[in-house]
Coordinates of C-alpha atoms and ligand atoms in Angstrom, one line a residue:
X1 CA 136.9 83.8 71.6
X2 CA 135.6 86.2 68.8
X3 CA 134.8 89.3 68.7
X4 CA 131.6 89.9 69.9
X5 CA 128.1 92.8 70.6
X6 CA 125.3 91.4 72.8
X7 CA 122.1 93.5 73.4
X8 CA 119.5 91.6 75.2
X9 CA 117.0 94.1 77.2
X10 CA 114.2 92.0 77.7
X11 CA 112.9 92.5 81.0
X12 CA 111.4 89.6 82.8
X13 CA 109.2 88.8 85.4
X14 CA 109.0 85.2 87.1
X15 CA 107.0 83.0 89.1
X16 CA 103.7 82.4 90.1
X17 CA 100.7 85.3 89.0
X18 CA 102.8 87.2 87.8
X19 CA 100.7 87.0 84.5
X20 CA 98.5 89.5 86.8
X21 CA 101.0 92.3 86.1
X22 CA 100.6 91.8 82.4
X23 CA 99.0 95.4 81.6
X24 CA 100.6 97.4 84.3
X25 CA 104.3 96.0 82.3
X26 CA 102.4 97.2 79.1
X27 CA 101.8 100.5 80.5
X28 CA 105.4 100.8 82.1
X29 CA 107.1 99.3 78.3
X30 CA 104.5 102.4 76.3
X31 CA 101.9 100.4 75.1
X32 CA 98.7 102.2 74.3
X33 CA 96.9 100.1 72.0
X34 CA 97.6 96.2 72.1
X35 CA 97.0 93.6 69.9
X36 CA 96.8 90.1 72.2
X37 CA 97.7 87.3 70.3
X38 CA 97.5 83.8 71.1
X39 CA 97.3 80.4 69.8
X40 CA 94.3 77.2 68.9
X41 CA 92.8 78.1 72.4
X42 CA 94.6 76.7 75.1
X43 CA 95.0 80.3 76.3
X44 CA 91.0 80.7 76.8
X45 CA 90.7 77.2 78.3
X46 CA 93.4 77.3 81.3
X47 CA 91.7 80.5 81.9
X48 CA 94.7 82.7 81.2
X49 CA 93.6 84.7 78.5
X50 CA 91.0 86.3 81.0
X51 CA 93.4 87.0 83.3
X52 CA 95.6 89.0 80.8
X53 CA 92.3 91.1 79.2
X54 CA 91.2 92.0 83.4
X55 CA 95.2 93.2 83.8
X56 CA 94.7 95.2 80.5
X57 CA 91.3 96.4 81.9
X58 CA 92.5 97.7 85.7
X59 CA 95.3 99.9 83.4
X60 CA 92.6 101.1 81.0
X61 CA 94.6 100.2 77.9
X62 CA 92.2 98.9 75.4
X63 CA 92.9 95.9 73.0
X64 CA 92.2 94.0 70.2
X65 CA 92.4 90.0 70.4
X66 CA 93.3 87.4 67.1
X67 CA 93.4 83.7 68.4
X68 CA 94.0 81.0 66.2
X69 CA 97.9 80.5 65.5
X70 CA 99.0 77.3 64.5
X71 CA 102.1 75.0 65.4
X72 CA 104.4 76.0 63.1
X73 CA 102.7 79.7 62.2
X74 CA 101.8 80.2 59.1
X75 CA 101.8 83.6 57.1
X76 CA 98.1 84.0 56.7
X77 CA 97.3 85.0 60.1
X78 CA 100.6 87.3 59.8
X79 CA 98.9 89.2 57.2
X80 CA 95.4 89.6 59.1
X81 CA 97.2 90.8 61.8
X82 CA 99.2 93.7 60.1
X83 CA 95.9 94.8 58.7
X84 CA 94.4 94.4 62.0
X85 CA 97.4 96.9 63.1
X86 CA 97.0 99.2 60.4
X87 CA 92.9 99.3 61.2
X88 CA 93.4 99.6 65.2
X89 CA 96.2 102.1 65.3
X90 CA 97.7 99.2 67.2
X91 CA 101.3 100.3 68.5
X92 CA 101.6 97.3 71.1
X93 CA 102.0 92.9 70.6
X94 CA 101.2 90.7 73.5
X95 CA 101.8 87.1 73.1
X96 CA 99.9 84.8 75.2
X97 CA 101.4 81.6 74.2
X98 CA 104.3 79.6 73.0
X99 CA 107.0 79.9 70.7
X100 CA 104.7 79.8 67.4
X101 CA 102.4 82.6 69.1
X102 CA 105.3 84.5 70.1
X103 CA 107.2 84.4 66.1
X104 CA 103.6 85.2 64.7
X105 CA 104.0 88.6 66.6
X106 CA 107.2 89.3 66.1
X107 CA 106.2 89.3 62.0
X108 CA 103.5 91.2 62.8
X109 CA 104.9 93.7 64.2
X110 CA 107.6 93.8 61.8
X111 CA 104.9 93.9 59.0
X112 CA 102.6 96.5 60.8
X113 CA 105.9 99.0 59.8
X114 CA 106.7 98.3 56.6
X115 CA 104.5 98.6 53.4
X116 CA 105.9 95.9 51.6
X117 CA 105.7 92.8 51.9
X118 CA 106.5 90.9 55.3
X119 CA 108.0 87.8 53.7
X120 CA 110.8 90.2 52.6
X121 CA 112.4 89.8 56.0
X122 CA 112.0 86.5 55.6
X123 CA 114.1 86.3 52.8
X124 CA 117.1 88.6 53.4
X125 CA 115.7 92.3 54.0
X126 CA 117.3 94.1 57.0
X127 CA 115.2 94.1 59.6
X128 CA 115.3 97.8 61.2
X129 CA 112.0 98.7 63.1
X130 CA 108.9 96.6 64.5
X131 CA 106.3 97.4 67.1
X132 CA 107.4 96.3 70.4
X133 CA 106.4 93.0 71.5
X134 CA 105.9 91.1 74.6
X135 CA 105.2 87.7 75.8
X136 CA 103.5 85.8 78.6
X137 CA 105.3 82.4 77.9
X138 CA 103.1 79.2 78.3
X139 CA 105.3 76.3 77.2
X140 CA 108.9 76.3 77.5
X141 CA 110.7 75.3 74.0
X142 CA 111.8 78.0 71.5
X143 CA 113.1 80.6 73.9
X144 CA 111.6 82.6 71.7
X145 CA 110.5 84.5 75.0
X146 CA 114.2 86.0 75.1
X147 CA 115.4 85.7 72.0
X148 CA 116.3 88.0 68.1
X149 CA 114.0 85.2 66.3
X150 CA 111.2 84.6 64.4
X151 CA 110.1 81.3 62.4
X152 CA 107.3 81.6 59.8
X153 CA 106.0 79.5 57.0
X154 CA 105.0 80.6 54.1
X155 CA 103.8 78.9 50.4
X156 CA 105.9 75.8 51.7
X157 CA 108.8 76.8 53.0
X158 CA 110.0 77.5 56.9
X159 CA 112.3 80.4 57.9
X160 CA 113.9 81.9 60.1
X161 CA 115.2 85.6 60.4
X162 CA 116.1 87.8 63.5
X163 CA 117.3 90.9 64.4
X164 CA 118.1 93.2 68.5
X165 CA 114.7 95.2 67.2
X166 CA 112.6 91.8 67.9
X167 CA 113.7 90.9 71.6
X168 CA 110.5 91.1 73.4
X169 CA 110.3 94.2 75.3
X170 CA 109.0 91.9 78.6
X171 CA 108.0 88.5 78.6
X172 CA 106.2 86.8 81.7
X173 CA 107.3 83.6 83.2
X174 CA 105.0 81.9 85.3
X175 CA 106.4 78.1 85.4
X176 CA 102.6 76.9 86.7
X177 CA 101.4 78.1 83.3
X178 CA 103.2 75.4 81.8
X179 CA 101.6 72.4 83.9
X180 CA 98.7 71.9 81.7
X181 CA 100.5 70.7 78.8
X182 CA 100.4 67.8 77.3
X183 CA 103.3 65.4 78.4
X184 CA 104.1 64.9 74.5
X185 CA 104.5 68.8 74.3
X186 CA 106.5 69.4 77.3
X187 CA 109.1 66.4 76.1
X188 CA 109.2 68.4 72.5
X189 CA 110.0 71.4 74.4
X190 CA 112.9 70.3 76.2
X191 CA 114.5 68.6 73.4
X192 CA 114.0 71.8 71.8
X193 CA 115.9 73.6 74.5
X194 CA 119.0 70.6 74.5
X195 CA 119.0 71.7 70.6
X196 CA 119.4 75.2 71.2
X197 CA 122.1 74.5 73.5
X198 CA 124.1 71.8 71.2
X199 CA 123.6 73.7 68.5
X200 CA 126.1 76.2 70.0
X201 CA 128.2 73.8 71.6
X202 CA 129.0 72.5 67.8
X203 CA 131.6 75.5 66.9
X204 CA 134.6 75.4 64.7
X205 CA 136.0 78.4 67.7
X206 CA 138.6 77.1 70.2
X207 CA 138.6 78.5 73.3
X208 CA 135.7 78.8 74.1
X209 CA 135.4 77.5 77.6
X210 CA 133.2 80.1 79.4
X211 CA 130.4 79.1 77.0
X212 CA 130.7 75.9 76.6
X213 CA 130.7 75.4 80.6
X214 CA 127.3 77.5 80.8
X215 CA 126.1 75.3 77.8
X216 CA 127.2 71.8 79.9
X217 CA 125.7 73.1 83.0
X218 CA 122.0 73.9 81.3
X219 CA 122.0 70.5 79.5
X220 CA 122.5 69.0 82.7
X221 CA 120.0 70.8 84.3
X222 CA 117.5 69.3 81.7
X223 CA 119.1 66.0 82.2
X224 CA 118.4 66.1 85.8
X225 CA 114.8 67.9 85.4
X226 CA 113.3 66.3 82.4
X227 CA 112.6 62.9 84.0
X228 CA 111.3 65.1 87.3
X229 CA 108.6 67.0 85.0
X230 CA 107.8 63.5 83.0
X231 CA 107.2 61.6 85.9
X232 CA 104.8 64.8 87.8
X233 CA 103.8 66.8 85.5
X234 CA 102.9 69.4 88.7
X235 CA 106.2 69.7 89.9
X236 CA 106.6 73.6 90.0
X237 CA 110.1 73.3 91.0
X238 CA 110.8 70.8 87.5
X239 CA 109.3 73.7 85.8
X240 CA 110.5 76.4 86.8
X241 CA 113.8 75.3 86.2
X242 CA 113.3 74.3 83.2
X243 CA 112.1 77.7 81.8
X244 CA 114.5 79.8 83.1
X245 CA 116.4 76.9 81.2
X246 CA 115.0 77.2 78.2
X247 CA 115.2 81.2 77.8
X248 CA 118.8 81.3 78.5
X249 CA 119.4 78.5 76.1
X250 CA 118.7 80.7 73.6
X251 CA 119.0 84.6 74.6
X252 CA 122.4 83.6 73.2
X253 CA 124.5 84.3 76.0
X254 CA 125.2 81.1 75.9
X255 CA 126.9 81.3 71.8
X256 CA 128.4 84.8 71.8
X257 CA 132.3 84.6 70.5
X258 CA 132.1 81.4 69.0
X259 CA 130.3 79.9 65.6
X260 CA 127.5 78.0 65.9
X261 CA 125.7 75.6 64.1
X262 CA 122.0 75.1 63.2
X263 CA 122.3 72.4 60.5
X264 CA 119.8 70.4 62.5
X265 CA 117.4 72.9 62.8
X266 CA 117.4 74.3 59.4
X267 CA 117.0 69.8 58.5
X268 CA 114.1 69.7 60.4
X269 CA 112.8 72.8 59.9
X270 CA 112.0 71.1 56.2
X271 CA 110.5 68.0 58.0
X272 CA 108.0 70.4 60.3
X273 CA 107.4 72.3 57.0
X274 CA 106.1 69.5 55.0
X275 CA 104.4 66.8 57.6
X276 CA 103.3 69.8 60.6
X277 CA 105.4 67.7 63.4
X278 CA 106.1 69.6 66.4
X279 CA 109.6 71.2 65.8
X280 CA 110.9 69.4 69.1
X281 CA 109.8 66.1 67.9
X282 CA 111.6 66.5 64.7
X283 CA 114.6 67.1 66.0
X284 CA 114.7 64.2 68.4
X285 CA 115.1 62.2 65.3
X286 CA 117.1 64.8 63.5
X287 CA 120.0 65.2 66.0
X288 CA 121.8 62.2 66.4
X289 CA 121.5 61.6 62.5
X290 CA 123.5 64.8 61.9
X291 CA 125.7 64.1 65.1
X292 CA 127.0 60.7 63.2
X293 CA 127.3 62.1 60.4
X294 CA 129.5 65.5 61.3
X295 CA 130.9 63.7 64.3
X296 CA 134.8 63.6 62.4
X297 CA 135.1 67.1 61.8
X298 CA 136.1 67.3 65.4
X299 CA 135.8 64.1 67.4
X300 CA 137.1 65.2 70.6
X301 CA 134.7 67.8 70.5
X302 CA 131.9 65.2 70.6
X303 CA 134.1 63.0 73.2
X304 CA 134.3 65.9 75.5
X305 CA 130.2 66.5 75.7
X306 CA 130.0 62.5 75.8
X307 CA 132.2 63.0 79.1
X308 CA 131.3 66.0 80.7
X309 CA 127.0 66.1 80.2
X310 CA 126.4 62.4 79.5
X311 CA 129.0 61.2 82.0
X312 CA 130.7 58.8 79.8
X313 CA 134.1 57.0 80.5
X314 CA 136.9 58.4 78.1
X315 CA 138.4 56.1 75.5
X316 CA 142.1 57.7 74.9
X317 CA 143.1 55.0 72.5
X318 CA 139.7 55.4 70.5
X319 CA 137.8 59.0 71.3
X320 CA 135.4 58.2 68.3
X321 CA 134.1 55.0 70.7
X322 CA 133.9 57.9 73.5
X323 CA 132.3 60.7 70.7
X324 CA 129.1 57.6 69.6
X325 CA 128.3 56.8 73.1
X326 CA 127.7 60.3 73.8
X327 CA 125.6 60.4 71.0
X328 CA 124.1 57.3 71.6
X329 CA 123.2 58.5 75.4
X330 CA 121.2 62.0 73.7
X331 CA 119.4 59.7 72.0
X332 CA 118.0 57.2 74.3
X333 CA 117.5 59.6 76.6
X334 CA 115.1 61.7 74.0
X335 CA 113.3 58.1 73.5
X336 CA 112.9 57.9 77.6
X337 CA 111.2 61.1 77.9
X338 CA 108.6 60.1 74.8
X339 CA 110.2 61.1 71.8
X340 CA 110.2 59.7 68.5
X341 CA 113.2 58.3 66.7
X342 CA 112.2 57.7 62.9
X343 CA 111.0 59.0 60.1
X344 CA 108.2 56.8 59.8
X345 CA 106.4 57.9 63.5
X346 CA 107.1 61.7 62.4
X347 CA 104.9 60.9 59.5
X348 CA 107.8 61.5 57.1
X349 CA 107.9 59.3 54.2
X350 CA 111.0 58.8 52.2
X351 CA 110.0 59.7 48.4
X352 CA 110.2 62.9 49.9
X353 CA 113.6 63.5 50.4
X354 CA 114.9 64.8 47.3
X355 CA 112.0 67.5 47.4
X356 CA 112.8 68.3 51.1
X357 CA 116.5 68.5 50.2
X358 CA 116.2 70.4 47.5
X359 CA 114.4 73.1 49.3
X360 CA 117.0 72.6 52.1
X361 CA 119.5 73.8 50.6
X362 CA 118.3 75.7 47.1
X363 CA 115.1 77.0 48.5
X364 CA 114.0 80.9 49.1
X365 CA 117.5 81.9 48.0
X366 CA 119.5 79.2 49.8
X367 CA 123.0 78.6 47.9
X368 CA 123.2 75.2 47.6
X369 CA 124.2 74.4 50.4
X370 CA 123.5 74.8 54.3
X371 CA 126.4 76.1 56.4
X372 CA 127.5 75.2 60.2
X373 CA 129.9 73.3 62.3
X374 CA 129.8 71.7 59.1
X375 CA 128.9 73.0 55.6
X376 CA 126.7 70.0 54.2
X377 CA 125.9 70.0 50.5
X378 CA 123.0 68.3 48.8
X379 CA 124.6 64.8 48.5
X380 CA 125.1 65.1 52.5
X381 CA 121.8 66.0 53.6
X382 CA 120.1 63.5 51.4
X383 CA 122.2 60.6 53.4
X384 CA 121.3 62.3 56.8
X385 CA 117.7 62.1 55.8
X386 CA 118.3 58.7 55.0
X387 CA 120.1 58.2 58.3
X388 CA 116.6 58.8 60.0
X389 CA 114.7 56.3 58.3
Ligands
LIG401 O1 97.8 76.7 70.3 P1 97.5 76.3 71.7 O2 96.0 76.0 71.9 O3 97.9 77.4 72.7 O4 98.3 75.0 72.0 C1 99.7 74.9 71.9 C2 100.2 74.1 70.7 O5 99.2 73.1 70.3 C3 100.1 74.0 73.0 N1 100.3 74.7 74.3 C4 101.2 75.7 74.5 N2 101.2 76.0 75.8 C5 100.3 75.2 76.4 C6 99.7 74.4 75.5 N3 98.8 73.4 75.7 C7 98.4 73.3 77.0 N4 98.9 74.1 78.0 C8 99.8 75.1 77.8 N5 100.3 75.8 78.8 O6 101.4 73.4 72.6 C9 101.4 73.3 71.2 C10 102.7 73.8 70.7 O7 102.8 75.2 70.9 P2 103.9 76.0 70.1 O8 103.8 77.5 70.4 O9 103.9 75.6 68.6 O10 105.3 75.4 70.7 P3 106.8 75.9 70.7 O11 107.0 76.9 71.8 O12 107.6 74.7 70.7 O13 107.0 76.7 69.3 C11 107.3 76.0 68.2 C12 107.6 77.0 67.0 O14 108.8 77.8 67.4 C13 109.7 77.7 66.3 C14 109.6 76.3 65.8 O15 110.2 76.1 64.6 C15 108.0 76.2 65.8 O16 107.5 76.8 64.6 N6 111.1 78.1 66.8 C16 111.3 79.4 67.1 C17 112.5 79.9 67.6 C18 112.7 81.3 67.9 N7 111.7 82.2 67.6 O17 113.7 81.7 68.4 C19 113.6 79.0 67.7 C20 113.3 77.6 67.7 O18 114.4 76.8 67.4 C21 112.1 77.2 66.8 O19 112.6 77.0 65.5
LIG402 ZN1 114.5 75.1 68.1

């Protein structure tokens, strides 16, 4: 195991109302002035967003509200809502939302600090202060709830950056929140949650076995609960379990001391990028493309998640037959929960693949390559793209 630091004091509160407690946290975390954020208005529908402004109310903390974040943020809303900060005297974020609500606040209150511009932590500037933030979590998925990260877009491309300073200072997790999504979006989410836990499990770091038996026993938890949620969409229990799930899949207690390796998210990233698919969607169909193609850097590596989480037989004469099986089981059983599996149904068209590689791996300061459990050069990504088609 490698050395390691891990500094994850988000506080949070789970289960039923406890969106109720929303201002009284705000109060106990410092908050004086808050901006609420929140997304394209599912917030104000369920009724939740009303909930959150009468907690604010009973503490007497005043607010300020900007709605309208998209899927896949983009940086114009960003930059209204550090002027919006700077106006207000804001010195508190609330995110009412999902993952893309959640990494709009986090650059916002990284912006609201700094009198440059944003995008520079976007593109390799230290991160070092940010307003706090804090989240009432409505779909699980990016664990974004929990985690360092943030994931903007901006004039084409989509990054990521991340730093202890972001970790929301609370985030509430009420799993009956998430029982008015969409069946599509609650199947993206939990392919996004499997990613962020295989995306650890791919490490060049021996050893390693604490972490990779916490990683085994959350996939199988979404193996067991996926087709529980699918099949009654009102299943608290289903739920619940999977959002505790999903924010431990990527707080990173799960990755400390090894490598990682995020090659499938930073392919897809460049698929949601260009056609706006959901991110979970993408990497349904970018996953076991990359998993072929990186499988022989270290087969029994594959062989032993085949065994362990997909429950297949070993083959000690051939592991590789062992290693595509397992790979083969992710993927069919992304397809059973509704999930895409080609280019073509994520809109993606393939004249675009030397474009989307290029900004892959040269884009925003890239090297020329992407680096992970395998580095992949230019050459490589083009054929995983092409593996997708
Ligand atoms: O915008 P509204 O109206 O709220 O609708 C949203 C949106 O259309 C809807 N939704 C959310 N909760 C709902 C609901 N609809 C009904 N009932 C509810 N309870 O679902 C749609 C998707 O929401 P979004 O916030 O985009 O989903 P998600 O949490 O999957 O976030 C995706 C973004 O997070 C990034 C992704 O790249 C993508 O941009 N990621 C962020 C990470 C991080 N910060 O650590 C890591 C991830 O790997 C990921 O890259
Ligand atoms: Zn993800």
């Amino acid at each position: 195991m490698n050395n390691f630091t891990f500094y994850a004091p988000t506080f949070f509160a789970f289960g039923k109302d406890t969106e109720n407690d929303a201002g009284a946290y705000v109060k106990r975390f410092g908050g004086t002035k808050v901006l609420i954020h929140y997304g394209g208005g599912s917030v104000v529908r369920s009724g939740l967003l009303d909930r959150v402004k009468a907690s604010l109310d009973r503490e007497a903390i005043p607010y300020v509200l900007l709605g309208g974040v998209q899927p896949n943020p983009k940086s114009d809303l960003v930059y209204t809502g550090i002027d919006l900060c700077k106006k207000e005297s804001v010195d508190f974020l609330l995110a009412v939302g999902g993952g893309s609500t959640i990494d709009s606040a986090k650059a916002i209150s990284m912006g609201a600090l700094y009198d440059g511009d944003f995008w520079d932590f976007y593109s390799g500037k230290k991160i070092e202060r940010a307003l706090p933030v804090a989240t009432v979590l409505t779909i699980a998925a990016a664990g974004s709830e929990g985690s360092t990260n943030t994931v903007i877009t901006h004039k084409g491309f989509k990054r990521g950056t991340g730093s202890d300073v972001l970790r929301p200072k609370f985030s509430i997790l009420n799993p009956a929140l998430t029982q008015t999504l969409p069946p599509y979006q609650t199947a993206c989410g939990i392919t996004d949650i499997m990613a962020h836990l295989y995306e650890r499990y791919l490490t060049r770091t021996t050893d390693v076995e604490v972490t990779d038996r916490m990683i085994e026993a959350l996939l199988l938890t979404m193996i067991h609960e996926a087709p529980r949620v699918i099949a009654d969409p009102n299943c608290y229990e289903a739920r619940a379990n999977i959002m505790w799930a999903g924010m431990m899949a990527h707080n990173n207690s799960c990755g400390v001391g090894r490598t990682q390796d995020w090659n499938s998210h930073s392919i897809e990233h460049e698929l949601s990028a260009m056609y706006d698919c959901a991110h979970g969607a993408g990497l349904a169909v970018t996953m076991p493309a990359v998993f072929t193609y990186v499988m022989h850097r270290d087969v029994m590596r594959f062989a032993q998640i085949a065994v362990r989480v997909w429950g297949c037989e070993m083959d000690f004469a051939n592991p590789e037959n062992t290693a595509r099986a397992g790979i083969e089981a992710l993927r069919k059983f992304l397809i059973s929960i509704g999930m895409p599996q080609s280019f073509a149904e994520l809109g993606a068209k393939e004249e675009d693949i030397p474009h989307m590689v290029d900004v892959l791996c040269n884009g925003n300061g890239r090297p020329g390559y992407i680096d992970g459990f395998v580095r992949l050069y230019p050459e490589d990504c083009e054929k995983i793209y092409r593996l997708m088609i």
